[in-house]
PDB file of C-alpha atoms and ligand atoms in Angstrom:
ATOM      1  CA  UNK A 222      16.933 -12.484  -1.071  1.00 94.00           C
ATOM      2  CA  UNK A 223      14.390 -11.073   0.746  1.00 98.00           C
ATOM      3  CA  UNK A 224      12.104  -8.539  -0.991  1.00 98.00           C
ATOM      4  CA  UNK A 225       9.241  -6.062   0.557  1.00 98.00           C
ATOM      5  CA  UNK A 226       6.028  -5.504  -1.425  1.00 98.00           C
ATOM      6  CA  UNK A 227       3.697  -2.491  -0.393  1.00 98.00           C
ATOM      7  CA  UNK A 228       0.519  -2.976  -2.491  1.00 96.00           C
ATOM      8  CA  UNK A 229      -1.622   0.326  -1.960  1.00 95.00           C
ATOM      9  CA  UNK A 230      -3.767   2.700  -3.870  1.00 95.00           C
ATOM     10  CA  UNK A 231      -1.071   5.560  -3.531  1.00 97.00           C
ATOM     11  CA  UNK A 232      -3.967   8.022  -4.156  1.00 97.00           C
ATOM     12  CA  UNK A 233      -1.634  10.052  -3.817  1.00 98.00           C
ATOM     13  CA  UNK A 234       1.466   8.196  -2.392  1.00 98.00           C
ATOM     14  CA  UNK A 235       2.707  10.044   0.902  1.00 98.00           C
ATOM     15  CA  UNK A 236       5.126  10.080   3.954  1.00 97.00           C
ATOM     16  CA  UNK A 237       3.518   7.086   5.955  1.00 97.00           C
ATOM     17  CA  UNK A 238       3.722   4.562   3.157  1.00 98.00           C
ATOM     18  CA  UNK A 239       7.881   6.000   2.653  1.00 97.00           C
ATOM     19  CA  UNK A 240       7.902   5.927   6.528  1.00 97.00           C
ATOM     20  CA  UNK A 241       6.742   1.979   6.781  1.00 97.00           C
ATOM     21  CA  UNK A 242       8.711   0.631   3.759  1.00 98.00           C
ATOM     22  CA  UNK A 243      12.022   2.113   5.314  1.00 97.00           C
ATOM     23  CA  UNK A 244      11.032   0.788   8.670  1.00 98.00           C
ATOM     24  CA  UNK A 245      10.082  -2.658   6.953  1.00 98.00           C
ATOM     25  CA  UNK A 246      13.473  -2.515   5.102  1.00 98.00           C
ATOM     26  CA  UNK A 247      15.382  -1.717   8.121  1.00 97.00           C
ATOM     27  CA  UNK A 248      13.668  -4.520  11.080  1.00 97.00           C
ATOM     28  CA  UNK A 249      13.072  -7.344   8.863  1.00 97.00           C
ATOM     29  CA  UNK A 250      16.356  -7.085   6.542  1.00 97.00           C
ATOM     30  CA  UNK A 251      15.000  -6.921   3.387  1.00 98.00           C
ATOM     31  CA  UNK A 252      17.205  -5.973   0.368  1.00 98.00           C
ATOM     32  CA  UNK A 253      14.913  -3.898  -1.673  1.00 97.00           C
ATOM     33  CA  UNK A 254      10.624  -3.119  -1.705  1.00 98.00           C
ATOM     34  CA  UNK A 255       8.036  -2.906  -4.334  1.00 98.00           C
ATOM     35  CA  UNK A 256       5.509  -0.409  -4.091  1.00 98.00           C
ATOM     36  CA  UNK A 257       2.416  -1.961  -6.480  1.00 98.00           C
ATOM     37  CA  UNK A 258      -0.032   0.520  -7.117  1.00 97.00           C
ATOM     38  CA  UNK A 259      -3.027  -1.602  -7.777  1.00 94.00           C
ATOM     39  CA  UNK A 260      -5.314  -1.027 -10.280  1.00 88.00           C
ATOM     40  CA  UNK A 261      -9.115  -1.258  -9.449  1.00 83.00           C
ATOM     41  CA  UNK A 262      -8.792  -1.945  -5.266  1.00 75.00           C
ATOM     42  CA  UNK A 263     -11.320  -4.336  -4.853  1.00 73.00           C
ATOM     43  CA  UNK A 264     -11.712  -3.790  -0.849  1.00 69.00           C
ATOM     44  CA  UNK A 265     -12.057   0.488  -1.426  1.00 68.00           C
ATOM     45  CA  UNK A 266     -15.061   1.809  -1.378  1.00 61.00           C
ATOM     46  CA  UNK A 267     -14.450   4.281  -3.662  1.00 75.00           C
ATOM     47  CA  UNK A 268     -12.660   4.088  -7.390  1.00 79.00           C
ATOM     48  CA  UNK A 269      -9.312   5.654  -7.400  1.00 82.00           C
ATOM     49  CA  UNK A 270      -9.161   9.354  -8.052  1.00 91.00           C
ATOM     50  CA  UNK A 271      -6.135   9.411 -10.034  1.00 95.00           C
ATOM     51  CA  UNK A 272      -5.564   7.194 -13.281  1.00 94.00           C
ATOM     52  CA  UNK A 273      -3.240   4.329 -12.421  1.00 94.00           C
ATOM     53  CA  UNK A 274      -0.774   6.360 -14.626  1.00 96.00           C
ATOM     54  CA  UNK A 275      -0.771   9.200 -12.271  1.00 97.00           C
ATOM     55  CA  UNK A 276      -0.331   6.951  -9.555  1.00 97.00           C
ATOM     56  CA  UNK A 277       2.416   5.085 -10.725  1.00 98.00           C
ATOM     57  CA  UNK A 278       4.245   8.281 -12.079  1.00 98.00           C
ATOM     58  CA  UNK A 279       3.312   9.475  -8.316  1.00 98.00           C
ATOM     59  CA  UNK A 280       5.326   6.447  -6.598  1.00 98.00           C
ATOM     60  CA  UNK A 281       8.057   6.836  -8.884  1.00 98.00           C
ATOM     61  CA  UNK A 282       9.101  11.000  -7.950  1.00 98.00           C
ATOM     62  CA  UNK A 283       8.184   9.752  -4.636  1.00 98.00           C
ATOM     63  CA  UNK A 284      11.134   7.045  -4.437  1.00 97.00           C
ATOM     64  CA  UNK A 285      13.771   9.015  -6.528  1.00 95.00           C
ATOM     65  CA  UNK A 286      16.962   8.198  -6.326  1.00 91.00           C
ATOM     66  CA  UNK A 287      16.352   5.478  -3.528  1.00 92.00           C
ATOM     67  CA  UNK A 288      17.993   2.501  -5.488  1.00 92.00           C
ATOM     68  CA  UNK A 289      16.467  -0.071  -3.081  1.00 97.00           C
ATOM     69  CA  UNK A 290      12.817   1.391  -3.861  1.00 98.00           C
ATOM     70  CA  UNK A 291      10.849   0.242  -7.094  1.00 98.00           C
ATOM     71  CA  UNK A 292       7.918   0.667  -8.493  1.00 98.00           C
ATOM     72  CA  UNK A 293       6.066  -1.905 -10.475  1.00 97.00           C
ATOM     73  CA  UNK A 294       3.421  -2.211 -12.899  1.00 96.00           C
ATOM     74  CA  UNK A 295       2.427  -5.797 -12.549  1.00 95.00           C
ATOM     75  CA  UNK A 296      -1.167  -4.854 -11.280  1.00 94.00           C
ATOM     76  CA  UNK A 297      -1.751  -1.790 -13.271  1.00 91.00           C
ATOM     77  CA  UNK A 298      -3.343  -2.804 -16.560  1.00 84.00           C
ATOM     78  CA  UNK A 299      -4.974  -6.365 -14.967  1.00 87.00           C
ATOM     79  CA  UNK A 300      -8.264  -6.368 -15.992  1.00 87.00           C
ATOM     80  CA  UNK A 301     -11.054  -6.232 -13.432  1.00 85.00           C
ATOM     81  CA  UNK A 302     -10.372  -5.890  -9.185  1.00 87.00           C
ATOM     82  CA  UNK A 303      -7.323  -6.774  -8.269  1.00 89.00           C
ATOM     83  CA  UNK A 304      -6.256  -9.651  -5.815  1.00 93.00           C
ATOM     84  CA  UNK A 305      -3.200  -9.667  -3.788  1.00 95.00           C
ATOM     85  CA  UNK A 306      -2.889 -13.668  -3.921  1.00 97.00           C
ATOM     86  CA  UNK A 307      -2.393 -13.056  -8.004  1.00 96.00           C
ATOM     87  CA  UNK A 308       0.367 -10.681  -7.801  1.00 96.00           C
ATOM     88  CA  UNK A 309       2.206 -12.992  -5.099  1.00 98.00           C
ATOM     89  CA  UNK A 310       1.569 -15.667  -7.698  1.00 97.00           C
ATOM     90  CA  UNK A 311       3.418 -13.742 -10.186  1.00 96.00           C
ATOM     91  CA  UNK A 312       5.890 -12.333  -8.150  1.00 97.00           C
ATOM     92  CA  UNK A 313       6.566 -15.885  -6.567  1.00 97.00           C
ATOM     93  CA  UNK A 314       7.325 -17.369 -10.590  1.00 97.00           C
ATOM     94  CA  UNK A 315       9.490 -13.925 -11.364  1.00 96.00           C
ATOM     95  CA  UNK A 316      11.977 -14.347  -8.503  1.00 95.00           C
ATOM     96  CA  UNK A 317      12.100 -18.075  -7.920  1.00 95.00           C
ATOM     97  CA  UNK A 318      13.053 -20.073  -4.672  1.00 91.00           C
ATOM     98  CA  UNK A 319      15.756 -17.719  -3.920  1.00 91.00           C
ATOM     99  CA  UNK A 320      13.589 -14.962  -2.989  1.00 96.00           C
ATOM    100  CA  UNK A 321      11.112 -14.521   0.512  1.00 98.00           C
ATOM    101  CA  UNK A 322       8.415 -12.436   0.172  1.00 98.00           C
ATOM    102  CA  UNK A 323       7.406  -9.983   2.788  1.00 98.00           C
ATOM    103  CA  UNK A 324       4.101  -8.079   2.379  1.00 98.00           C
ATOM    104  CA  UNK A 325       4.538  -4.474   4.083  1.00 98.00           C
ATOM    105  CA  UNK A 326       1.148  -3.516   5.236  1.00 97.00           C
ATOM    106  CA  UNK A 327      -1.031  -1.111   8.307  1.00 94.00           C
ATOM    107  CA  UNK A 328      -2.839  -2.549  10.682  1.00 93.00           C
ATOM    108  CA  UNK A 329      -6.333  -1.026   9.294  1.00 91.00           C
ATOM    109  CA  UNK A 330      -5.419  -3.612   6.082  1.00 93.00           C
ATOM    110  CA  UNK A 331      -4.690  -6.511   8.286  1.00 94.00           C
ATOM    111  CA  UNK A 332      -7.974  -6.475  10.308  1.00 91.00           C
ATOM    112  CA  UNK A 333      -9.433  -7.235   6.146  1.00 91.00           C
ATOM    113  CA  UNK A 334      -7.789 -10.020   5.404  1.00 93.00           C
ATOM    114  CA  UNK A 335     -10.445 -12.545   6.434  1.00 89.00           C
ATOM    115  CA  UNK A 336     -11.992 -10.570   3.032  1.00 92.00           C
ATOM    116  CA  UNK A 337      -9.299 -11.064   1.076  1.00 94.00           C
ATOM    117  CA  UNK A 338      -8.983 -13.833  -1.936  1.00 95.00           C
ATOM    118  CA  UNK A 339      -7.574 -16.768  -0.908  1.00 97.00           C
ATOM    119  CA  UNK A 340      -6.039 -15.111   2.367  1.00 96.00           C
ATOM    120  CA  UNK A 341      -4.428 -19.344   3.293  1.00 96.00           C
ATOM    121  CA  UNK A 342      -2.634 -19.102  -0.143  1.00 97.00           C
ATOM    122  CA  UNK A 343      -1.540 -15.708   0.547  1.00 98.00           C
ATOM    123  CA  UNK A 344      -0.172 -16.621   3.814  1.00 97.00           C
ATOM    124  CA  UNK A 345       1.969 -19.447   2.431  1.00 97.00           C
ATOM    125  CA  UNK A 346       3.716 -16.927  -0.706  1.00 98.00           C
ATOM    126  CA  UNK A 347       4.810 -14.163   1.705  1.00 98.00           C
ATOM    127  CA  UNK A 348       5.201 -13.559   5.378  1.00 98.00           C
ATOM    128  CA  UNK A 349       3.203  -9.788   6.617  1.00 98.00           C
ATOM    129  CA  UNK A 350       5.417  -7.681   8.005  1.00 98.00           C
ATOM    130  CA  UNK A 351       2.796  -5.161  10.475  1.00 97.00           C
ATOM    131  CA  UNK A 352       2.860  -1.276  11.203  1.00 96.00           C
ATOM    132  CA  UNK A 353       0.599   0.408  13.446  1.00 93.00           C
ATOM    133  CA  UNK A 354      -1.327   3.508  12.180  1.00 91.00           C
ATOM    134  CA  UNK A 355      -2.349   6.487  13.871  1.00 88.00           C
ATOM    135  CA  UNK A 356      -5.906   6.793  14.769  1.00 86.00           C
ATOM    136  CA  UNK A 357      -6.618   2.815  14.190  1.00 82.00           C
ATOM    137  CA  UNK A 358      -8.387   0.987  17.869  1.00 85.00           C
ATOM    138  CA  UNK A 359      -5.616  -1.542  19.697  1.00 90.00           C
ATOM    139  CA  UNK A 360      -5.378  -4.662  17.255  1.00 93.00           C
ATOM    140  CA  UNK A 361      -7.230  -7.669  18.545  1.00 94.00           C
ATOM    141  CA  UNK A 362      -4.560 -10.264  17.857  1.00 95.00           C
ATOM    142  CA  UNK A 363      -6.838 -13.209  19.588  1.00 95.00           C
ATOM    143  CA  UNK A 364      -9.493 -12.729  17.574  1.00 94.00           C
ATOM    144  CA  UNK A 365      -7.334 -12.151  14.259  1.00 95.00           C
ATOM    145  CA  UNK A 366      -5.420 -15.460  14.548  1.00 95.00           C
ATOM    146  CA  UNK A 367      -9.385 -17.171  15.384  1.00 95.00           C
ATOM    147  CA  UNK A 368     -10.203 -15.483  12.350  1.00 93.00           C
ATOM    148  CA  UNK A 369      -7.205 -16.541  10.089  1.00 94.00           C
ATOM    149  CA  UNK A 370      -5.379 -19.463  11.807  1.00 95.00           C
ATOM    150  CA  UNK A 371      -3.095 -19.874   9.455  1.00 94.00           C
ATOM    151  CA  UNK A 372      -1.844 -16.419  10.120  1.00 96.00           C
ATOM    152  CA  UNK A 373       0.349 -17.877  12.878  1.00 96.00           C
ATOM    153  CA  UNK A 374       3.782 -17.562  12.939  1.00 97.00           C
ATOM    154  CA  UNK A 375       3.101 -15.405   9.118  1.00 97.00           C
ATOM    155  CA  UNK A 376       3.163 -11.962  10.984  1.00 97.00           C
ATOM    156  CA  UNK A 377       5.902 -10.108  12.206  1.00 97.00           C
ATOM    157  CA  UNK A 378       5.275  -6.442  13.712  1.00 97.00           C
ATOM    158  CA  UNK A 379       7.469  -3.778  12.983  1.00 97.00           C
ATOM    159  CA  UNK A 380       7.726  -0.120  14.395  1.00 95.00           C
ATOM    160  CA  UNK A 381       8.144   2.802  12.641  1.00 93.00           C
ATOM    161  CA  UNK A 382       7.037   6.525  13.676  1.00 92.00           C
ATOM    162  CA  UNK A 383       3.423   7.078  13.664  1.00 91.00           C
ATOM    163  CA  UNK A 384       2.774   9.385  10.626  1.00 94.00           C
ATOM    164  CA  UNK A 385      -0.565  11.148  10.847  1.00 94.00           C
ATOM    165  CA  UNK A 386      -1.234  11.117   7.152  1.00 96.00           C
ATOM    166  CA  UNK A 387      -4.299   8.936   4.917  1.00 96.00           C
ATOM    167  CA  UNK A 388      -4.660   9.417   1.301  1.00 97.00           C
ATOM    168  CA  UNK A 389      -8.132  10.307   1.895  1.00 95.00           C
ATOM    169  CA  UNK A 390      -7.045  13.406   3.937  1.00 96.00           C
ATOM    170  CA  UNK A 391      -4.972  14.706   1.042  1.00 97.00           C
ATOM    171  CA  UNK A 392      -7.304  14.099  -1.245  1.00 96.00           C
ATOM    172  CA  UNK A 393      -9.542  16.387   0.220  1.00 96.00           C
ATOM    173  CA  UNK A 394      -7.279  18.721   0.897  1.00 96.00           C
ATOM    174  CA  UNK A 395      -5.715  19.153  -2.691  1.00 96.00           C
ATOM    175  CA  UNK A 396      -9.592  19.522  -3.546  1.00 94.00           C
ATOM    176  CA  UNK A 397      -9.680  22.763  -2.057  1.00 94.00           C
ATOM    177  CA  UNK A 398      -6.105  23.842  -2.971  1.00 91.00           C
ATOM    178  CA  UNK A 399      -4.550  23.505   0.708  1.00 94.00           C
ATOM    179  CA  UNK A 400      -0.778  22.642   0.871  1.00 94.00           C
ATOM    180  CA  UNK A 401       0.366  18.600   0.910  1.00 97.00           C
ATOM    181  CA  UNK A 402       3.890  19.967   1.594  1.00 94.00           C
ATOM    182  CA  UNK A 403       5.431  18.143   4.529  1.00 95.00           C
ATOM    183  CA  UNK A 404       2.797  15.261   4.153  1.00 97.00           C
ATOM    184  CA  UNK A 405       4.283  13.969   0.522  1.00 98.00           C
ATOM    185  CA  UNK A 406       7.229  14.252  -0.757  1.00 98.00           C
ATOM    186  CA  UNK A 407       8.178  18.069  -2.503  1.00 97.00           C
ATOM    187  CA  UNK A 408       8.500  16.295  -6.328  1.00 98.00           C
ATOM    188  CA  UNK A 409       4.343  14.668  -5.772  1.00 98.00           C
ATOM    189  CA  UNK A 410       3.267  18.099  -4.264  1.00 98.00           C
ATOM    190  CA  UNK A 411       4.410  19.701  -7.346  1.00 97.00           C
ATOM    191  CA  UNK A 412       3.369  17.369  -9.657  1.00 98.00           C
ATOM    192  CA  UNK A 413      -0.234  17.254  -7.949  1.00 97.00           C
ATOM    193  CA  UNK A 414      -0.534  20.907  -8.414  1.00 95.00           C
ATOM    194  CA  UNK A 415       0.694  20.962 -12.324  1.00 96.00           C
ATOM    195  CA  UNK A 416      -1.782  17.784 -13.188  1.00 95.00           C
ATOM    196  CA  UNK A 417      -4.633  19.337 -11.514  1.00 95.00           C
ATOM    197  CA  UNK A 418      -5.156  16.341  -9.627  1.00 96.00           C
ATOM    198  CA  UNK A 419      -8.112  15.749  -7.143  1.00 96.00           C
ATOM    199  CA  UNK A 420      -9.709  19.525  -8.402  1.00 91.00           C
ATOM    200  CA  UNK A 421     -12.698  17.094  -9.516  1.00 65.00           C
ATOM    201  CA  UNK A 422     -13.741  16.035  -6.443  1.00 59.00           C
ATOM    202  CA  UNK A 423     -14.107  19.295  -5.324  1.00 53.00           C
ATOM    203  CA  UNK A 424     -16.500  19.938  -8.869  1.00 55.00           C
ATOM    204  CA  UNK A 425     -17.930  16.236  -8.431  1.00 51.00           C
ATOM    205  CA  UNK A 426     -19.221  17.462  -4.809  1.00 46.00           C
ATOM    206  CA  UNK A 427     -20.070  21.232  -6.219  1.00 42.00           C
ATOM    207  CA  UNK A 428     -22.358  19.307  -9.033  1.00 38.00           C
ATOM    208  CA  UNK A 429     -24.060  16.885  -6.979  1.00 34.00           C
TER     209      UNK A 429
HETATM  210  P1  ATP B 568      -6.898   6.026   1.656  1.00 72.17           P
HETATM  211  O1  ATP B 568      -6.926   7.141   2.652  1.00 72.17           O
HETATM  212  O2  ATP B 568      -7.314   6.432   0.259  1.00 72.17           O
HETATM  213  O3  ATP B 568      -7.640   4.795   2.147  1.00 72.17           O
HETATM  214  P2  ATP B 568      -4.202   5.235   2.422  1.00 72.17           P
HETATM  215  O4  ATP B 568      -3.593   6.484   2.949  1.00 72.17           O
HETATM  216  O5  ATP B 568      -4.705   4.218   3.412  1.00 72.17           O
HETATM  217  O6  ATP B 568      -5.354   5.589   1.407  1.00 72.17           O
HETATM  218  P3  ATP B 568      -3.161   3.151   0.710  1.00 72.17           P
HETATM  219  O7  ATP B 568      -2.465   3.362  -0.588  1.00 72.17           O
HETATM  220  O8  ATP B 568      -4.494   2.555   0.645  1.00 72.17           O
HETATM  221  O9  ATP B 568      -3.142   4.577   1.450  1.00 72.17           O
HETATM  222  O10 ATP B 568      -2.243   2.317   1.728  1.00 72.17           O
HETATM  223  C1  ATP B 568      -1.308   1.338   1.332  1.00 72.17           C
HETATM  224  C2  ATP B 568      -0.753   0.683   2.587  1.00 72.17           C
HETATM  225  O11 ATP B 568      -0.073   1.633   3.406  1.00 72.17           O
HETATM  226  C3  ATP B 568      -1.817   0.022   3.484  1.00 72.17           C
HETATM  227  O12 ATP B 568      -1.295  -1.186   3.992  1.00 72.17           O
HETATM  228  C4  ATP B 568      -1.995   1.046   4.607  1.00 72.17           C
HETATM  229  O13 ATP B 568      -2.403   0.424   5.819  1.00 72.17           O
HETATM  230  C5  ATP B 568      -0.588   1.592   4.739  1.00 72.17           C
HETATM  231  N1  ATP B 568      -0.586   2.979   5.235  1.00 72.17           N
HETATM  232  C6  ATP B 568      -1.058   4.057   4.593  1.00 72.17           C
HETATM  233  N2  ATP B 568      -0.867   5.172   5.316  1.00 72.17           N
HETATM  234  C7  ATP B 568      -0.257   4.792   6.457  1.00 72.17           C
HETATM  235  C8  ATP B 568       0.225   5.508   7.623  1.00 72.17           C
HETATM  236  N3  ATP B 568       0.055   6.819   7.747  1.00 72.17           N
HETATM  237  N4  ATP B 568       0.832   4.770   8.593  1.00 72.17           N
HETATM  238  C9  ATP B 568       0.961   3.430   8.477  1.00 72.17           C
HETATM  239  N5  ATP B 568       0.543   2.706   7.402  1.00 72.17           N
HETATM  240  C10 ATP B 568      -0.059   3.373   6.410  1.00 72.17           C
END
């Protein structure tokens, strides 16, 4: 069985991490994905806006009735940053021998991994499976694999429609009550709006 993971912030989730998982699901064969919000990213600058509950909740209207699409907790409640290589170790016991793991992930996350715990043991629990993203420079793939040798032959790219949309950019705009509709699904629009999500930013930057 072979079974996607997209690890994110999903602060909010939106259209481009739908757009890769269906792409990933599609080119490399895989018969369902994971999106793991993680708890306290430990390679974001900033904390996460919403509470991991939001977020999860979030991911969950996002995939609605897609039966191949899940959402898991495993990172949510994990005390202190969270690490990629830990999940993959948990994820590796859960499904056994039977099951190939394929991390779904942009380029812009890629270009980190040198950062990354343990990126050699990460390598040898799942394969990447690689999406371009609008606005990122052309990948250096020479300098990558000098980087992270053991990268090679780990990496698969896979195409999917460029969609123009960051977290960050919502963010913002929910702050100032402009529409996400067409960026996120209709069900996390609405459910930004009735939570009040993000309006704190907007008083965080009014205080300060
Ligand atoms: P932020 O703007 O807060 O940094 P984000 O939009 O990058 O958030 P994440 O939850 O951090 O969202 O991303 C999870 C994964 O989805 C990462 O691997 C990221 O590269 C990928 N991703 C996010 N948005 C896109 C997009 N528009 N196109 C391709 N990949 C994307």
């Amino acid at each position: 069985m072979n079974i996607g993971i997209l690890g994110g912030t999903f602060d909010p989730v939106h259209l481009g991490h739908l757009s890769i998982a269906k792409a990933a699901m599609d080119q490399a064969g895989l018969e369902r994905v994971l999106f793991i919000p993680a708890g306290q990213p430990r390679l974001k600058q900033a904390e996460p806006s919403a509470s991991i509950d939001h977020r999860i909740e979030m991911v969950r209207l996002a995939i609605g009735v897609n039966s191949r699409f899940d959402v898991s907790d495993i990172e949510a409640h994990r005390p202190g940053p969270t690490y990629t290589v830990d999940t993959l170790e948990e994820l590796s016991i859960k499904f056994g021998t039977e099951a190939d793991l394929y991390f779904i992930l942009g380029m812009d996350v890629l270009g980190q991994l040198d950062q990354w715990k343990d990126p050699e043991r990460v390598l040898k629990l799942c394969q990447f499976l690689v999406l371009d993203r609008p606005g990122e420079e052309v990948f250096d793939w020479p300098a990558f694999y000098r980087r992270v040798p053991e990268a090679e032959g780990r990496v698969q790219k896979v195409t999917a429609p460029l969609v123009d949309v960051s977290a960050t950019e919502l963010r913002r705009r929910a702050s100032v009550g402009e529409s996400l509709t067409g960026q996120v699904p209709d069900a996390v629009a609405e459910y930004i709006h009735k939570q009040g999500l993000y309006l704190k930013e907007r008083e965080g930057r009014a205080a300060s």
